Amino acid sequence: MKLSHFDFELPEELLALHPAEHRDESRLMVLNRKEQTIEHKTFKDVINYFDEGDVMMLNNTKVFPARMFGNKEKTGARIEVFLLRELNAENRLWDVLVDPARKIRIGNKLFFGEDDSLVAEVIDNTTSRGRTLRFLYDGSYEAFREKLLELGETPLPKAIKREVEPSDEERYQTIFAKHEGAVAAPTAGLHFSKHLLKRLEIKGVDFAEMTLHVGLGTFSPVEVEDLSKHKMDSEQIVIPAATATKINQAKIEKRKICAVGTTVMRTVESSVSSKQELNAFEGWTNKFIFPPFEFSIANSMITNFHEPKSTLMMQAAAFAGYDFLMDAYKVAIKEGYKFSTYGDAMLII
């Protein structure tokens, strides 16, 4: 398939700037692949599509406040620094993106905080916007990490064109987030409230947790028309042995196994045995899923409505069927569904 197959006109007012007032009250479109039907529901109605013994696979990564603002030494120019990943804890080396990048060269120093309590030196150029920073901080590693948390802000995607608000700290995080390491939230999981999780648990639905630390590569534009030439950035994943056992048992029992989000789908499809079973795994994945694709583990999926030409939309199309998804997106636009990170949800069964 080609990149141009995933282009469509998305009215700007359908890009959600804020989440629904209550997590589980966003809208839900249900796509039935077998019947080729579309239903309009509220997210909490998702409980009606699952039974005792079914499994929901969740990504328990936790977003850290990765966006910081500093000032360049001498000129005082304001520079945005986006923390991507820690390269070396002992030397406080970080892989970052800087904006505006043209002003930031090797040897430059950046000062953070009103009292300049944190300083970073640029020690390498990695990409056009990428730099390696060495943070200079007088204190323990724990105190340094606390300082990063204090100075950082919630890394809302650029598509949300507004300032970060205090409520984002809670709402741009799933309620089952545990392991810090993501610079973007696994958005399908944002629709689950504590109350809905409890109701699913009482019904006998099982949860299988895994981790994919979402990187900025999730939002990187695809720049090649031939999708087979696109390379995803690598992201760290962990599938615990207990999670693999639970999911494989559900497969044997022919239960519904639901991937909550594209990150979960990429995680499980990165570690499938020749017998189509899920293997426990800890490492990295750069799995890119686009149509046509044979899925091995999940037989249902929850995802958001994604932006044109995004890898997230391509994966949803691979699961729902390209034509069916494109029809559903036309319906979504006509019905005023909200798109992107804080938007509405889709359940594909």
Tab-separated table of C-alpha atoms in Angstrom, residues 86-250:
chain	number	residue	atom	x	y	z
A	86	GLU	CA	18.623	8.625	29.108
A	87	LEU	CA	21.867	7.350	27.565
A	88	ASN	CA	24.049	7.125	30.652
A	89	ALA	CA	22.797	7.664	34.220
A	90	GLU	CA	26.228	8.069	35.793
A	91	ASN	CA	27.344	10.794	33.368
A	92	ARG	CA	23.827	12.275	33.082
A	93	LEU	CA	23.823	11.979	29.303
A	94	TRP	CA	20.512	12.370	27.485
A	95	ASP	CA	19.325	12.060	23.904
A	96	VAL	CA	17.145	15.143	23.247
A	97	LEU	CA	15.485	17.235	20.544
A	98	VAL	CA	16.054	20.980	20.566
A	99	ASP	CA	14.013	23.768	19.006
A	100	PRO	CA	15.125	26.029	17.351
A	101	ALA	CA	17.934	23.626	16.460
A	102	ARG	CA	19.957	25.929	14.199
A	103	LYS	CA	21.013	27.963	17.250
A	104	ILE	CA	22.332	25.017	19.247
A	105	ARG	CA	25.856	23.823	18.559
A	106	ILE	CA	28.351	21.520	20.273
A	107	GLY	CA	29.871	23.297	23.273
A	108	ASN	CA	26.831	25.522	23.931
A	109	LYS	CA	25.486	25.614	27.472
A	110	LEU	CA	21.791	25.794	28.392
A	111	PHE	CA	20.454	27.018	31.737
A	112	PHE	CA	17.191	25.770	33.269
A	113	GLY	CA	15.035	27.066	36.113
A	114	GLU	CA	14.578	30.622	37.343
A	115	ASP	CA	17.707	30.242	39.457
A	116	ASP	CA	19.680	28.429	36.703
A	117	SER	CA	19.847	25.453	39.100
A	118	LEU	CA	20.344	23.023	36.237
A	119	VAL	CA	22.863	23.419	33.413
A	120	ALA	CA	23.386	21.248	30.321
A	121	GLU	CA	26.224	21.196	27.820
A	122	VAL	CA	25.728	20.128	24.196
A	123	ILE	CA	28.286	17.405	23.460
A	124	ASP	CA	27.060	15.924	20.164
A	125	ASN	CA	24.758	16.406	17.166
A	126	THR	CA	22.685	13.277	16.415
A	127	THR	CA	20.131	14.406	13.805
A	128	SER	CA	19.030	17.765	12.402
A	129	ARG	CA	17.135	18.487	15.647
A	130	GLY	CA	18.750	15.841	17.846
A	131	ARG	CA	21.498	16.562	20.340
A	132	THR	CA	23.267	14.743	23.164
A	133	LEU	CA	23.287	16.771	26.383
A	134	ARG	CA	25.402	16.289	29.478
A	135	PHE	CA	23.550	17.680	32.494
A	136	LEU	CA	25.699	19.377	35.127
A	137	TYR	CA	24.005	19.182	38.507
A	138	ASP	CA	25.474	19.402	41.973
A	139	GLY	CA	23.619	16.667	43.841
A	140	SER	CA	22.758	12.967	43.918
A	141	TYR	CA	21.236	11.129	40.953
A	142	GLU	CA	17.872	10.993	42.796
A	143	ALA	CA	17.970	14.763	43.367
A	144	PHE	CA	18.866	15.276	39.694
A	145	ARG	CA	15.851	13.196	38.573
A	146	GLU	CA	13.635	15.165	40.962
A	147	LYS	CA	14.940	18.370	39.373
A	148	LEU	CA	14.025	17.070	35.885
A	149	LEU	CA	10.493	16.284	37.106
A	150	GLU	CA	10.211	19.730	38.681
A	151	LEU	CA	11.374	21.607	35.570
A	152	GLY	CA	9.668	19.430	32.939
A	153	GLU	CA	6.101	19.778	31.702
A	154	THR	CA	3.568	17.324	30.287
A	155	PRO	CA	4.721	16.578	26.714
A	156	LEU	CA	1.439	17.118	24.867
A	157	PRO	CA	1.758	16.348	21.135
A	158	LYS	CA	2.243	19.334	18.821
A	159	ALA	CA	-1.187	18.650	17.271
A	160	ILE	CA	-2.769	19.922	20.512
A	161	LYS	CA	-2.243	23.583	19.767
A	162	ARG	CA	-2.592	25.097	23.220
A	163	GLU	CA	-0.588	25.654	26.383
A	164	VAL	CA	-0.261	22.810	28.864
A	165	GLU	CA	-2.834	23.054	31.684
A	166	PRO	CA	-2.549	21.641	35.233
A	167	SER	CA	-5.206	18.984	34.451
A	168	ASP	CA	-3.011	17.552	31.680
A	169	GLU	CA	-0.629	16.103	34.251
A	170	GLU	CA	-3.361	13.649	35.282
A	171	ARG	CA	-5.322	13.296	32.039
A	172	TYR	CA	-2.313	12.650	29.767
A	173	GLN	CA	-1.599	9.509	31.773
A	174	THR	CA	-3.473	6.215	31.929
A	175	ILE	CA	-4.783	5.215	35.354
A	176	PHE	CA	-2.752	1.985	35.105
A	177	ALA	CA	0.563	3.744	34.319
A	178	LYS	CA	3.405	2.211	36.356
A	179	HIS	CA	6.783	2.195	34.608
A	180	GLU	CA	8.179	5.603	33.707
A	181	GLY	CA	9.795	5.932	30.307
A	182	ALA	CA	7.303	7.192	27.693
A	183	VAL	CA	7.385	10.627	26.072
A	184	ALA	CA	3.840	10.160	24.745
A	185	ALA	CA	0.794	8.486	26.276
A	186	PRO	CA	-0.627	5.216	24.910
A	187	THR	CA	-3.822	7.055	24.008
A	188	ALA	CA	-6.355	4.194	23.771
A	189	GLY	CA	-5.739	3.536	27.465
A	190	LEU	CA	-6.715	7.105	28.419
A	191	HIS	CA	-10.426	6.203	28.079
A	192	PHE	CA	-10.405	3.783	31.018
A	193	SER	CA	-11.621	5.109	34.374
A	194	LYS	CA	-11.078	3.386	37.728
A	195	HIS	CA	-14.823	2.685	37.852
A	196	LEU	CA	-14.876	1.049	34.396
A	197	LEU	CA	-11.827	-1.099	35.191
A	198	LYS	CA	-13.550	-2.266	38.396
A	199	ARG	CA	-16.758	-3.132	36.516
A	200	LEU	CA	-14.772	-5.113	33.920
A	201	GLU	CA	-12.940	-6.916	36.732
A	202	ILE	CA	-16.228	-7.809	38.472
A	203	LYS	CA	-17.522	-9.165	35.154
A	204	GLY	CA	-14.498	-11.489	35.032
A	205	VAL	CA	-12.517	-9.765	32.296
A	206	ASP	CA	-8.811	-10.358	32.839
A	207	PHE	CA	-6.037	-7.786	32.325
A	208	ALA	CA	-2.602	-8.590	30.941
A	209	GLU	CA	-0.046	-5.829	31.360
A	210	MET	CA	3.028	-5.175	29.272
A	211	THR	CA	5.206	-2.145	28.605
A	212	LEU	CA	6.135	-0.201	25.497
A	213	HIS	CA	7.833	3.094	26.264
A	214	VAL	CA	6.290	5.270	23.571
A	215	GLY	CA	8.884	7.397	21.774
A	216	LEU	CA	8.428	10.421	19.544
A	217	GLY	CA	8.845	8.124	16.516
A	218	THR	CA	5.143	7.369	16.956
A	219	PHE	CA	4.461	10.861	15.607
A	220	SER	CA	7.224	10.936	12.998
A	221	PRO	CA	5.728	11.620	9.582
A	222	VAL	CA	6.037	8.905	6.951
A	223	GLU	CA	8.025	10.486	4.138
A	224	VAL	CA	8.106	7.654	1.584
A	225	GLU	CA	5.259	6.732	-0.749
A	226	ASP	CA	6.257	3.050	-0.621
A	227	LEU	CA	5.368	2.023	2.960
A	228	SER	CA	7.745	-0.947	2.927
A	229	LYS	CA	10.614	1.589	2.888
A	230	HIS	CA	9.516	3.377	6.097
A	231	LYS	CA	11.607	2.704	9.207
A	232	MET	CA	10.083	3.056	12.673
A	233	ASP	CA	12.218	4.307	15.569
A	234	SER	CA	13.065	1.585	18.088
A	235	GLU	CA	11.128	1.582	21.347
A	236	GLN	CA	11.769	-0.406	24.506
A	237	ILE	CA	9.304	-3.203	25.326
A	238	VAL	CA	8.759	-5.672	28.165
A	239	ILE	CA	6.401	-8.676	28.020
A	240	PRO	CA	6.522	-10.449	31.411
A	241	ALA	CA	6.343	-14.267	31.458
A	242	ALA	CA	3.073	-14.216	33.465
A	243	THR	CA	1.496	-11.949	30.829
A	244	ALA	CA	2.542	-14.278	27.980
A	245	THR	CA	1.166	-17.324	29.864
A	246	LYS	CA	-2.178	-15.616	30.523
A	247	ILE	CA	-2.601	-14.551	26.894
A	248	ASN	CA	-1.585	-17.932	25.468
A	249	GLN	CA	-4.107	-19.660	27.767
A	250	ALA	CA	-6.847	-17.293	26.574
